[in-house]
Coordinates of C-alpha atoms in Angstrom, one line a residue:
Chain A
M1 CA 15.8 50.3 -43.6
N2 CA 13.1 48.6 -41.6
T3 CA 14.9 46.4 -39.2
V4 CA 11.5 45.9 -37.5
N5 CA 10.2 44.2 -40.5
N6 CA 12.7 41.5 -40.1
M7 CA 11.1 40.3 -36.8
T8 CA 10.4 36.7 -36.6
N9 CA 6.7 35.7 -36.3
P10 CA 4.8 39.4 -36.5
K11 CA 1.1 39.3 -35.3
I12 CA 0.0 41.3 -38.4
K13 CA 2.1 41.7 -41.8
V14 CA 1.3 44.4 -43.9
R15 CA 2.6 44.1 -47.5
N16 CA 2.2 46.4 -50.3
L17 CA -0.8 48.1 -49.1
S18 CA -2.3 51.0 -51.0
F19 CA -5.5 52.8 -50.2
Y20 CA -8.1 54.6 -52.5
Y21 CA -10.9 56.8 -51.4
E22 CA -14.3 57.0 -53.5
N23 CA -13.0 60.0 -55.6
G24 CA -10.0 57.9 -56.7
H25 CA -7.4 59.8 -54.3
Q26 CA -4.9 57.6 -53.4
A27 CA -4.2 57.7 -49.5
L28 CA -1.9 55.0 -48.9
F29 CA 1.3 54.0 -51.0
N30 CA 2.8 50.6 -50.8
N31 CA 2.9 50.3 -46.9
D32 CA 5.0 47.6 -45.5
L33 CA 4.7 46.9 -41.8
D34 CA 5.1 44.3 -39.1
I35 CA 3.1 44.5 -35.9
R36 CA 4.9 42.8 -33.1
E37 CA 2.7 40.6 -30.8
H38 CA 2.0 41.8 -27.2
A39 CA 3.6 45.0 -28.0
I40 CA 2.4 48.5 -28.5
T41 CA 3.0 49.9 -32.0
A42 CA 2.7 53.6 -32.4
V43 CA 1.8 55.2 -35.7
I44 CA 2.6 58.7 -35.8
G45 CA 3.2 61.5 -38.5
P46 CA 1.2 64.7 -39.4
S47 CA -2.5 65.3 -39.8
G48 CA -3.9 63.8 -43.1
C49 CA -0.9 61.6 -43.6
G50 CA -2.8 58.3 -43.7
K51 CA -2.1 56.9 -40.4
S52 CA -6.0 56.4 -39.4
T53 CA -6.7 55.3 -43.0
H54 CA -3.9 52.6 -42.5
L55 CA -5.2 51.5 -39.1
R56 CA -8.8 51.2 -40.4
T57 CA -7.8 48.5 -43.1
Y58 CA -6.8 46.1 -40.3
N59 CA -10.6 45.4 -39.6
R60 CA -11.9 46.4 -42.9
I61 CA -14.0 49.0 -41.1
Y62 CA -13.5 51.2 -44.2
S63 CA -15.9 48.8 -46.0
L64 CA -18.9 50.6 -44.4
H65 CA -18.4 53.5 -47.0
R66 CA -19.0 53.0 -50.6
G67 CA -16.1 53.0 -53.0
Q68 CA -13.0 53.1 -50.7
R69 CA -10.9 50.3 -51.3
A70 CA -7.7 48.7 -50.4
E71 CA -5.0 46.5 -52.2
G72 CA -2.2 44.5 -51.1
E73 CA -2.2 42.2 -48.3
I74 CA -2.4 42.1 -44.5
W75 CA -1.7 39.1 -42.7
L76 CA -3.2 38.1 -39.5
D77 CA -1.6 34.7 -38.5
G78 CA -1.7 33.6 -41.9
I79 CA -5.2 34.9 -42.9
N80 CA -5.3 37.6 -45.3
I81 CA -7.7 40.3 -44.0
L82 CA -8.2 42.0 -47.2
A83 CA -9.0 38.6 -49.2
P84 CA -12.7 39.1 -50.2
E85 CA -13.9 35.6 -48.6
T86 CA -12.5 36.9 -45.0
D87 CA -15.5 36.8 -42.6
L88 CA -15.9 40.4 -41.3
L89 CA -17.7 39.2 -38.1
L90 CA -14.9 36.8 -37.1
L91 CA -12.3 39.2 -38.3
R92 CA -13.7 42.1 -36.0
R93 CA -14.2 39.5 -33.0
R94 CA -10.3 39.0 -33.2
V95 CA -9.3 42.7 -34.1
G96 CA -11.2 45.2 -31.8
M97 CA -11.2 48.9 -32.1
I98 CA -11.5 51.9 -30.3
F99 CA -12.3 55.5 -32.0
Q100 CA -11.2 58.8 -31.6
R101 CA -14.7 60.1 -30.2
P102 CA -16.1 57.8 -27.6
T103 CA -19.0 55.9 -28.8
P104 CA -21.0 54.3 -26.0
F105 CA -24.2 52.9 -27.3
P106 CA -27.9 54.1 -26.2
M107 CA -27.9 51.5 -23.5
S108 CA -26.8 51.1 -19.7
V109 CA -23.3 50.9 -18.8
F110 CA -23.7 47.1 -18.1
E111 CA -25.4 46.5 -21.5
N112 CA -22.9 48.5 -23.3
V113 CA -20.3 45.6 -22.3
A114 CA -22.4 42.8 -22.5
Y115 CA -23.8 43.8 -25.9
P116 CA -20.6 42.3 -27.8
L117 CA -20.6 39.2 -25.3
R118 CA -24.3 38.3 -26.3
L119 CA -23.6 39.2 -30.0
H120 CA -20.7 36.3 -30.4
F121 CA -21.3 33.9 -27.5
K122 CA -24.0 31.7 -25.8
M123 CA -23.4 32.6 -22.1
N124 CA -25.7 32.2 -19.3
K125 CA -26.4 35.4 -17.0
R126 CA -24.0 34.7 -14.2
E127 CA -21.1 34.6 -16.7
V128 CA -22.1 37.6 -18.6
A129 CA -22.2 39.6 -15.4
D130 CA -18.7 38.1 -14.4
R131 CA -17.2 38.9 -17.7
V132 CA -18.7 42.4 -17.9
E133 CA -17.4 43.2 -14.5
Q134 CA -13.8 41.6 -15.3
A135 CA -13.8 44.0 -18.4
L136 CA -14.8 47.0 -16.3
R137 CA -12.0 46.4 -14.0
D138 CA -9.4 45.6 -16.6
A139 CA -10.5 49.0 -18.2
S140 CA -10.1 50.8 -14.7
L141 CA -13.7 51.5 -14.9
W142 CA -15.3 49.3 -12.4
E143 CA -14.7 51.4 -9.1
E144 CA -16.3 54.3 -10.7
V145 CA -19.4 52.6 -12.0
K146 CA -20.1 49.8 -10.0
D147 CA -23.0 51.2 -8.4
T148 CA -24.6 52.8 -11.5
L149 CA -24.2 49.9 -14.0
H150 CA -27.8 50.6 -14.9
K151 CA -27.5 54.1 -15.8
S152 CA -27.0 55.2 -19.4
G153 CA -23.5 55.0 -20.8
Q154 CA -23.7 58.2 -22.5
A155 CA -24.3 60.0 -19.2
L156 CA -20.6 59.1 -18.2
S157 CA -17.7 61.7 -18.5
G158 CA -15.7 61.6 -21.8
G159 CA -12.8 59.9 -20.3
Q160 CA -15.1 57.3 -18.6
Q161 CA -16.9 56.9 -21.8
Q162 CA -13.7 56.0 -23.6
R163 CA -12.9 53.5 -20.9
L164 CA -16.2 52.0 -21.4
C165 CA -15.5 51.7 -25.0
I166 CA -12.2 49.9 -24.1
A167 CA -14.2 47.4 -21.8
R168 CA -16.7 46.8 -24.5
A169 CA -13.5 46.1 -26.9
I170 CA -11.8 43.6 -24.7
V171 CA -14.7 41.9 -23.1
T172 CA -14.8 39.4 -26.2
E173 CA -11.2 38.8 -25.9
P174 CA -9.9 40.2 -29.3
E175 CA -6.4 39.4 -30.3
V176 CA -5.3 42.9 -31.5
L177 CA -6.6 46.1 -30.3
L178 CA -6.5 49.0 -32.6
L179 CA -6.7 52.6 -31.1
D180 CA -7.4 55.5 -33.4
E181 CA -6.4 58.7 -31.5
P182 CA -8.1 57.5 -28.4
T183 CA -7.3 60.2 -26.1
S184 CA -7.3 63.3 -28.4
A185 CA -10.9 64.2 -27.2
I186 CA -10.3 63.9 -23.4
D187 CA -8.5 65.6 -20.7
P188 CA -4.9 65.0 -19.9
V189 CA -5.6 63.2 -16.5
A190 CA -8.0 60.8 -18.0
T191 CA -5.4 60.5 -21.1
L192 CA -2.8 59.2 -18.4
K193 CA -5.4 56.7 -17.1
I194 CA -5.9 55.2 -20.3
E195 CA -2.0 55.0 -21.2
D196 CA -1.5 53.1 -17.9
L197 CA -4.3 50.9 -19.1
L198 CA -2.8 50.2 -22.4
L199 CA 0.4 49.4 -20.9
R200 CA -1.3 46.7 -18.8
L201 CA -3.5 45.4 -21.6
K202 CA -0.4 44.7 -23.8
E203 CA 0.4 41.7 -21.9
R204 CA -2.8 40.2 -23.4
F205 CA -3.3 42.1 -26.6
T206 CA -1.5 43.0 -29.5
I207 CA -2.0 47.0 -29.6
V208 CA -1.9 49.4 -32.4
I209 CA -2.4 53.1 -31.7
V210 CA -2.3 55.9 -34.0
T211 CA -1.7 59.3 -32.3
H212 CA -0.7 62.7 -33.2
N213 CA 0.8 63.0 -29.8
M214 CA 4.6 62.5 -29.8
Q215 CA 5.0 62.3 -26.3
Q216 CA 2.3 59.6 -25.8
A217 CA 4.1 57.3 -28.5
A218 CA 7.4 57.9 -26.7
R219 CA 5.8 57.0 -23.4
I220 CA 3.9 53.9 -24.1
S221 CA 5.1 52.4 -27.4
D222 CA 7.7 49.8 -28.3
V223 CA 7.7 50.1 -31.9
T224 CA 7.0 53.3 -33.6
A225 CA 6.2 53.8 -37.4
F226 CA 6.4 57.3 -39.0
F227 CA 3.9 58.1 -41.7
Y228 CA 4.2 60.9 -44.3
K229 CA 2.0 61.5 -47.1
G230 CA 0.7 57.9 -47.2
H231 CA 4.1 56.5 -47.2
I232 CA 5.8 54.8 -44.2
V233 CA 8.9 56.7 -43.8
E234 CA 10.6 54.9 -41.0
T235 CA 9.7 52.2 -38.6
G236 CA 11.8 51.0 -35.6
E237 CA 12.1 50.6 -31.8
T238 CA 10.7 53.6 -30.3
K239 CA 13.7 54.7 -28.6
Q240 CA 15.9 54.5 -31.7
V241 CA 13.1 56.4 -33.7
F242 CA 13.0 59.2 -31.3
T243 CA 16.7 59.3 -30.3
T244 CA 18.5 58.4 -33.7
P245 CA 16.0 58.6 -36.5
K246 CA 17.6 57.5 -39.8
Q247 CA 15.5 59.6 -42.0
K248 CA 15.5 63.2 -42.5
Q249 CA 11.8 63.8 -42.5
T250 CA 11.6 61.6 -39.4
E251 CA 13.9 63.9 -37.6
E252 CA 12.2 67.1 -38.6
Y253 CA 8.8 65.9 -37.6
I254 CA 10.1 64.6 -33.9
T255 CA 11.9 67.9 -33.4
G256 CA 8.8 69.7 -34.2
R257 CA 9.9 71.3 -37.4
F258 CA 6.7 70.4 -39.1
G259 CA 3.5 68.6 -38.6
Chain B
M1 CA -28.6 111.3 -39.3
A2 CA -25.3 112.6 -38.3
L3 CA -22.5 110.3 -37.6
H4 CA -22.0 110.2 -34.1
L5 CA -18.8 108.1 -33.7
P6 CA -15.5 109.7 -34.8
S7 CA -14.2 107.4 -37.9
P8 CA -11.8 104.9 -36.7
R9 CA -8.1 106.0 -37.5
N10 CA -7.0 103.4 -39.2
T11 CA -9.3 103.5 -42.1
S12 CA -7.5 104.8 -45.0
P13 CA -8.9 107.8 -46.6
S14 CA -10.3 106.0 -49.9
M15 CA -12.6 103.9 -47.5
T16 CA -15.9 106.0 -47.1
L17 CA -18.2 104.7 -44.7
R18 CA -21.6 103.7 -45.7
P19 CA -24.3 106.0 -44.1
F20 CA -25.8 104.2 -40.8
F21 CA -29.2 105.6 -41.3
W22 CA -30.3 103.4 -44.3
R23 CA -29.0 100.0 -42.8
K24 CA -30.7 100.7 -39.4
L25 CA -33.9 101.7 -41.2
Q26 CA -33.9 98.6 -43.5
N27 CA -33.1 96.5 -40.2
G28 CA -35.9 98.2 -38.5
L29 CA -38.5 97.7 -41.2
V30 CA -37.6 94.0 -41.9
Q31 CA -37.9 93.3 -37.9
T32 CA -41.4 95.0 -37.9
F33 CA -42.6 93.3 -40.8
S34 CA -41.6 89.9 -39.5
I35 CA -43.2 90.4 -36.3
I36 CA -46.4 91.4 -37.9
A37 CA -46.3 88.5 -40.0
L38 CA -45.7 86.3 -36.9
A39 CA -48.8 88.0 -35.1
L40 CA -51.0 87.5 -38.0
A41 CA -50.2 83.7 -38.4
I42 CA -50.5 83.2 -34.5
G43 CA -53.7 85.2 -34.6
A44 CA -55.2 83.3 -37.1
M45 CA -54.4 79.9 -35.3
L46 CA -55.8 81.6 -32.0
W47 CA -58.9 82.7 -33.8
I48 CA -59.5 79.2 -35.2
L49 CA -58.8 77.4 -32.0
G50 CA -61.0 80.1 -30.2
T51 CA -64.0 79.6 -32.2
I52 CA -63.9 75.9 -32.1
F53 CA -63.4 75.9 -28.5
S54 CA -66.3 78.3 -27.8
R55 CA -68.6 76.8 -30.4
G56 CA -67.8 73.2 -29.8
G57 CA -67.6 73.6 -25.9
E58 CA -71.4 74.4 -25.8
V59 CA -72.4 70.9 -27.0
L60 CA -69.5 68.8 -25.4
S61 CA -70.9 66.7 -22.9
W62 CA -70.5 62.8 -21.6
D63 CA -73.5 62.1 -23.7
F64 CA -72.2 63.6 -26.7
L65 CA -69.2 61.6 -26.3
T66 CA -70.9 58.3 -25.8
N67 CA -74.0 58.3 -28.1
S68 CA -74.1 57.5 -31.4
S69 CA -74.9 59.9 -34.1
K70 CA -78.3 60.2 -35.5
P71 CA -80.4 61.9 -38.1
Y72 CA -81.9 65.3 -37.5
G73 CA -84.8 65.4 -35.2
V74 CA -83.9 62.1 -33.3
P75 CA -83.1 63.3 -29.5
G76 CA -79.6 62.3 -27.9
N77 CA -77.1 63.0 -30.9
G78 CA -73.5 62.2 -30.4
I79 CA -70.4 61.1 -31.9
A80 CA -69.2 58.2 -30.2
N81 CA -69.6 55.8 -33.4
A82 CA -67.7 58.1 -35.5
L83 CA -64.9 58.6 -32.9
L84 CA -64.7 55.0 -32.8
G85 CA -64.7 54.7 -36.4
T86 CA -61.9 57.2 -36.6
L87 CA -59.9 55.4 -34.2
M88 CA -60.4 52.1 -36.1
I89 CA -59.6 53.5 -39.5
T90 CA -56.4 55.6 -38.2
V91 CA -55.0 52.5 -36.3
T92 CA -55.5 50.2 -39.1
A93 CA -53.7 52.8 -41.5
A94 CA -50.9 53.1 -39.2
V95 CA -50.5 49.3 -38.8
I96 CA -50.2 49.1 -42.5
A97 CA -48.2 52.2 -43.2
I98 CA -45.5 51.8 -40.1
P99 CA -43.6 48.6 -41.1
I100 CA -43.5 49.6 -45.0
A101 CA -42.4 53.0 -44.2
L102 CA -39.9 52.3 -41.7
A103 CA -38.4 49.5 -44.1
A104 CA -38.2 52.2 -46.8
G105 CA -36.6 54.9 -44.5
I106 CA -34.1 52.3 -43.4
G107 CA -33.5 51.2 -46.9
L108 CA -33.1 54.6 -47.9
S109 CA -30.6 55.7 -45.2
E110 CA -28.5 52.7 -44.5
F111 CA -28.3 50.9 -48.0
A112 CA -29.4 53.1 -50.7
K113 CA -27.6 56.0 -49.3
Q114 CA -26.7 58.7 -52.4
S115 CA -27.1 55.9 -55.2
R116 CA -29.3 57.3 -58.3
F117 CA -31.9 54.7 -57.3
A118 CA -32.0 56.3 -53.8
N119 CA -32.3 59.9 -55.2
L120 CA -35.1 58.9 -57.6
M121 CA -37.0 57.3 -54.7
R122 CA -36.7 60.6 -52.5
F123 CA -38.1 62.4 -55.6
C124 CA -41.2 60.0 -55.6
I125 CA -41.5 60.5 -52.1
N126 CA -41.6 64.1 -52.4
V127 CA -44.1 64.0 -55.2
M128 CA -46.4 61.7 -53.1
M129 CA -46.4 64.0 -50.2
G130 CA -47.4 66.8 -52.7
I131 CA -50.5 64.8 -54.1
P132 CA -53.6 66.1 -53.1
S133 CA -55.2 63.9 -50.6
I134 CA -58.5 63.7 -52.7
L135 CA -56.6 61.9 -55.5
I136 CA -55.4 59.4 -53.0
G137 CA -59.2 58.9 -52.2
L138 CA -60.0 58.6 -55.7
F139 CA -57.0 56.0 -56.4
V140 CA -58.3 53.6 -53.5
Y141 CA -61.8 54.1 -54.9
M142 CA -61.0 52.8 -57.9
L143 CA -58.6 50.2 -56.8
W144 CA -60.5 48.9 -53.8
V145 CA -64.1 50.2 -53.4
V146 CA -65.3 49.6 -57.0
P147 CA -64.1 46.0 -57.1
Q148 CA -65.3 45.1 -53.9
K149 CA -68.5 46.9 -54.6
S150 CA -68.7 48.4 -51.3
F151 CA -67.4 51.4 -49.3
S152 CA -65.7 50.4 -46.2
G153 CA -63.6 51.4 -43.3
F154 CA -60.8 49.5 -44.4
A155 CA -60.8 51.3 -47.8
G156 CA -60.4 54.6 -45.8
A157 CA -57.6 53.0 -43.8
L158 CA -55.7 52.2 -47.0
A159 CA -55.9 55.7 -48.3
L160 CA -54.8 57.2 -45.3
A161 CA -51.8 54.5 -45.1
I162 CA -50.9 55.7 -48.4
L163 CA -51.0 59.2 -47.3
M164 CA -48.7 58.2 -44.4
I165 CA -46.2 56.2 -45.8
P166 CA -44.2 59.1 -47.6
V167 CA -44.1 61.3 -44.4
I168 CA -42.9 58.3 -42.1
T169 CA -40.4 57.4 -44.8
R170 CA -39.0 60.9 -45.0
T171 CA -38.7 61.3 -41.1
T172 CA -37.4 57.7 -40.6
E173 CA -34.6 58.8 -43.0
D174 CA -33.9 62.0 -41.7
M175 CA -33.8 60.6 -38.0
L176 CA -31.5 57.7 -39.0
R177 CA -29.1 60.1 -40.8
M178 CA -28.9 62.1 -37.8
V179 CA -27.1 59.2 -35.9
S180 CA -23.4 59.6 -36.4
D181 CA -21.3 57.3 -38.6
H182 CA -19.0 56.9 -35.4
L183 CA -21.9 55.0 -33.7
R184 CA -22.4 52.8 -36.8
E185 CA -18.5 52.0 -37.2
A186 CA -18.3 51.3 -33.5
A187 CA -21.1 48.6 -33.9
L188 CA -19.5 47.0 -37.0
A189 CA -16.0 47.1 -35.3
L190 CA -17.5 44.7 -32.4
G191 CA -18.6 42.4 -35.2
C192 CA -22.2 43.3 -35.6
S193 CA -23.8 42.4 -39.0
R194 CA -25.2 45.3 -40.8
W195 CA -28.7 44.4 -39.9
E196 CA -27.8 43.9 -36.1
M197 CA -26.0 47.5 -36.2
I198 CA -29.2 49.1 -37.8
V199 CA -31.7 47.8 -35.3
Q200 CA -29.8 47.2 -32.1
V201 CA -27.9 50.5 -32.2
V202 CA -28.8 53.0 -34.9
C203 CA -32.6 52.5 -34.6
K204 CA -32.3 52.4 -30.8
S205 CA -30.5 55.7 -31.0
A206 CA -32.9 57.3 -33.0
R207 CA -36.1 55.7 -31.2
N208 CA -37.5 58.9 -29.9
G209 CA -37.3 60.6 -33.3
L210 CA -38.8 57.5 -35.2
V211 CA -41.7 57.6 -32.8
S212 CA -42.1 61.3 -33.0
G213 CA -42.4 61.2 -37.0
I214 CA -45.0 58.4 -36.7
L215 CA -47.0 60.4 -34.4
L216 CA -46.8 63.4 -36.7
A217 CA -48.0 61.3 -39.6
V218 CA -50.9 59.9 -37.4
A219 CA -51.9 63.5 -36.5
R220 CA -51.8 64.6 -40.1
V221 CA -53.9 61.8 -41.5
A222 CA -56.3 61.7 -38.4
G223 CA -58.0 64.8 -39.7
E224 CA -57.9 64.0 -43.5
T225 CA -61.5 64.3 -45.0
A226 CA -61.2 64.1 -48.8
P227 CA -59.6 60.7 -48.9
L228 CA -62.5 59.2 -46.5
L229 CA -65.3 60.7 -48.6
F230 CA -64.6 58.2 -51.5
T231 CA -63.6 55.4 -49.2
A232 CA -65.1 55.1 -45.8
L233 CA -67.9 57.3 -46.4
F234 CA -70.2 57.7 -43.5
A235 CA -73.1 56.0 -41.3
D236 CA -74.9 56.8 -38.4
T237 CA -74.5 53.1 -37.1
W238 CA -71.9 51.7 -34.9
P239 CA -68.7 50.6 -37.2
R240 CA -69.5 46.7 -37.1
D241 CA -68.8 45.7 -40.6
F242 CA -65.3 47.5 -40.9
F243 CA -64.2 45.7 -44.1
T244 CA -67.5 45.7 -45.9
H245 CA -69.8 48.6 -45.2
P246 CA -69.6 52.6 -44.9
T247 CA -67.8 53.3 -41.8
A248 CA -68.5 56.4 -39.4
N249 CA -65.9 58.8 -38.8
I250 CA -65.4 62.3 -37.5
P251 CA -64.1 64.4 -40.4
V252 CA -66.8 63.3 -42.8
L253 CA -69.5 63.5 -39.9
I254 CA -68.3 67.2 -39.7
T255 CA -68.8 67.7 -43.4
E256 CA -72.3 66.0 -43.2
T257 CA -73.5 67.9 -40.3
T258 CA -72.4 71.2 -41.4
T259 CA -72.8 71.2 -45.1
N260 CA -75.4 68.8 -45.8
S261 CA -77.9 70.0 -43.4
P262 CA -79.8 73.3 -42.8
F263 CA -80.6 72.8 -39.1
E264 CA -78.5 74.6 -36.4
A265 CA -78.6 71.5 -34.0
M266 CA -77.0 69.5 -36.7
H267 CA -74.3 72.2 -37.2
Q268 CA -73.7 72.4 -33.4
V269 CA -72.8 68.4 -33.6
G270 CA -70.3 69.4 -36.4
W271 CA -68.7 72.0 -34.0
G272 CA -68.3 69.6 -31.3
A273 CA -66.6 66.8 -33.3
A274 CA -64.5 69.7 -34.6
L275 CA -63.6 70.5 -31.3
V276 CA -62.9 66.6 -30.3
I277 CA -60.7 66.2 -33.5
T278 CA -58.7 69.2 -32.7
L279 CA -57.9 68.3 -29.2
I280 CA -56.8 64.7 -30.5
V281 CA -54.4 66.1 -33.0
L282 CA -53.2 68.7 -30.6
I283 CA -52.3 66.0 -28.1
I284 CA -50.7 63.8 -30.6
N285 CA -48.7 66.8 -31.7
I286 CA -47.7 67.6 -28.4
V287 CA -46.5 64.2 -27.7
A288 CA -44.6 64.0 -30.7
K289 CA -42.8 67.1 -30.0
T290 CA -41.8 66.0 -26.6
C291 CA -40.7 62.7 -27.9
F292 CA -38.4 64.7 -30.6
R293 CA -37.0 67.1 -27.9
E294 CA -35.7 63.9 -26.1
Q295 CA -34.3 62.7 -29.1
K296 CA -32.1 65.9 -29.6
R297 CA -30.7 65.8 -26.2

């Protein structure tokens, strides 16, 4: 069924992943998924089907919350992300994340992007400034903020804040970018900007995006995984999933009959 | 009162409208009562402030602020020593209380969260906030003043610190909880350690609220009298031996001059001191509110 899972050398291999919330509720059931390198994988499905939960295991961000736990294996280049001995700080330097709501820190635009650099690297001022500029350019934000770098990052517009967060996530050159409905809180024009940006960034990063917007998945992704009630119902090339879905549930969802 | 509006057409015959009259009367009564209550509360405050300002204003002068306090009959009475003493006691109390309370607040908000231990701690903090301040004074008297065989400004500072700790702990926890979990996740997702996230992102985000909480606690204890009666006591001298001798301070100066002296001249000194401490507390409160407003924006 999962042709994509037979790909050679995926960047991330998810095997038998199950997830439980603190009240014992099981949110994911035996997920198997391969994430292709330098491609955009879209995770789609109706609200509450576990797509965000699935994504949040890739950098173990769920561990902030007491009582949530994941079972199974998630292999990133031969390292099991879920193994207790995995160093979370190193993991999160390799796997960056963008959230639904933009989260600029209470610092200037420049400091927002410089912050993770200083966190992970010893670097002189010149190099920090250069890399901050480059990251802002990569995030298509430089032209809009180059004269106001000292202003608070929280004063930017929603779409600009989200691109600031993307700049902040890519400045440390992670290998994987996770995006959890990154455009659902911003307007359509800003959304298109971010989609263009992602298409450029996939040359350098492996991208996994959760979206409830099927057009968005169809527009930008190479591979699509359809989630329903915590199960991965179907995965495949985006074109195939959207034109000739193999599963009935996928077809019903894509044609708008539920969700 | 007659019903002015025709009854809506779509109501079924079995649905009888309640008479408007009583509902309106009820509304009017409650509104009137709350406005009267508000006027009473503000009126009392204005009355107190008015009395303090008019009585205290009579004696307030540069000499009054710069002269040391003196026994009755000695000319050139002032409150400078008490002002300095209050400043030293309050600042020392803040220096002791702030690190402990901030750490406790961070612990409750960021680490202990909803555990049973945390809820027990919260309960204890609430109890501590409700303990009459005179008991805190007695506590420090027994544990510090008696073994040291001396009243001291430092003992006063200890008592005030104990009063401040629960207040700052509570506000710290509340302010940190106002910071959204999205920000915490964003920081962790960048590879921050928990501690880096707390200090560099969460506390920074809540900075104004934290400062406002500290200032409110300082304002609260700056005018406390009871805990100082057993600890700092009072002296007409300048606070030279802060750790070993009774230390002048404004609240006890007010009690001394007004209740322990039959002379009008001394009562006047008390009013002047009351005006000064009121102004100090008022200013700290206003600064704190401004900080908090910034935080909420």
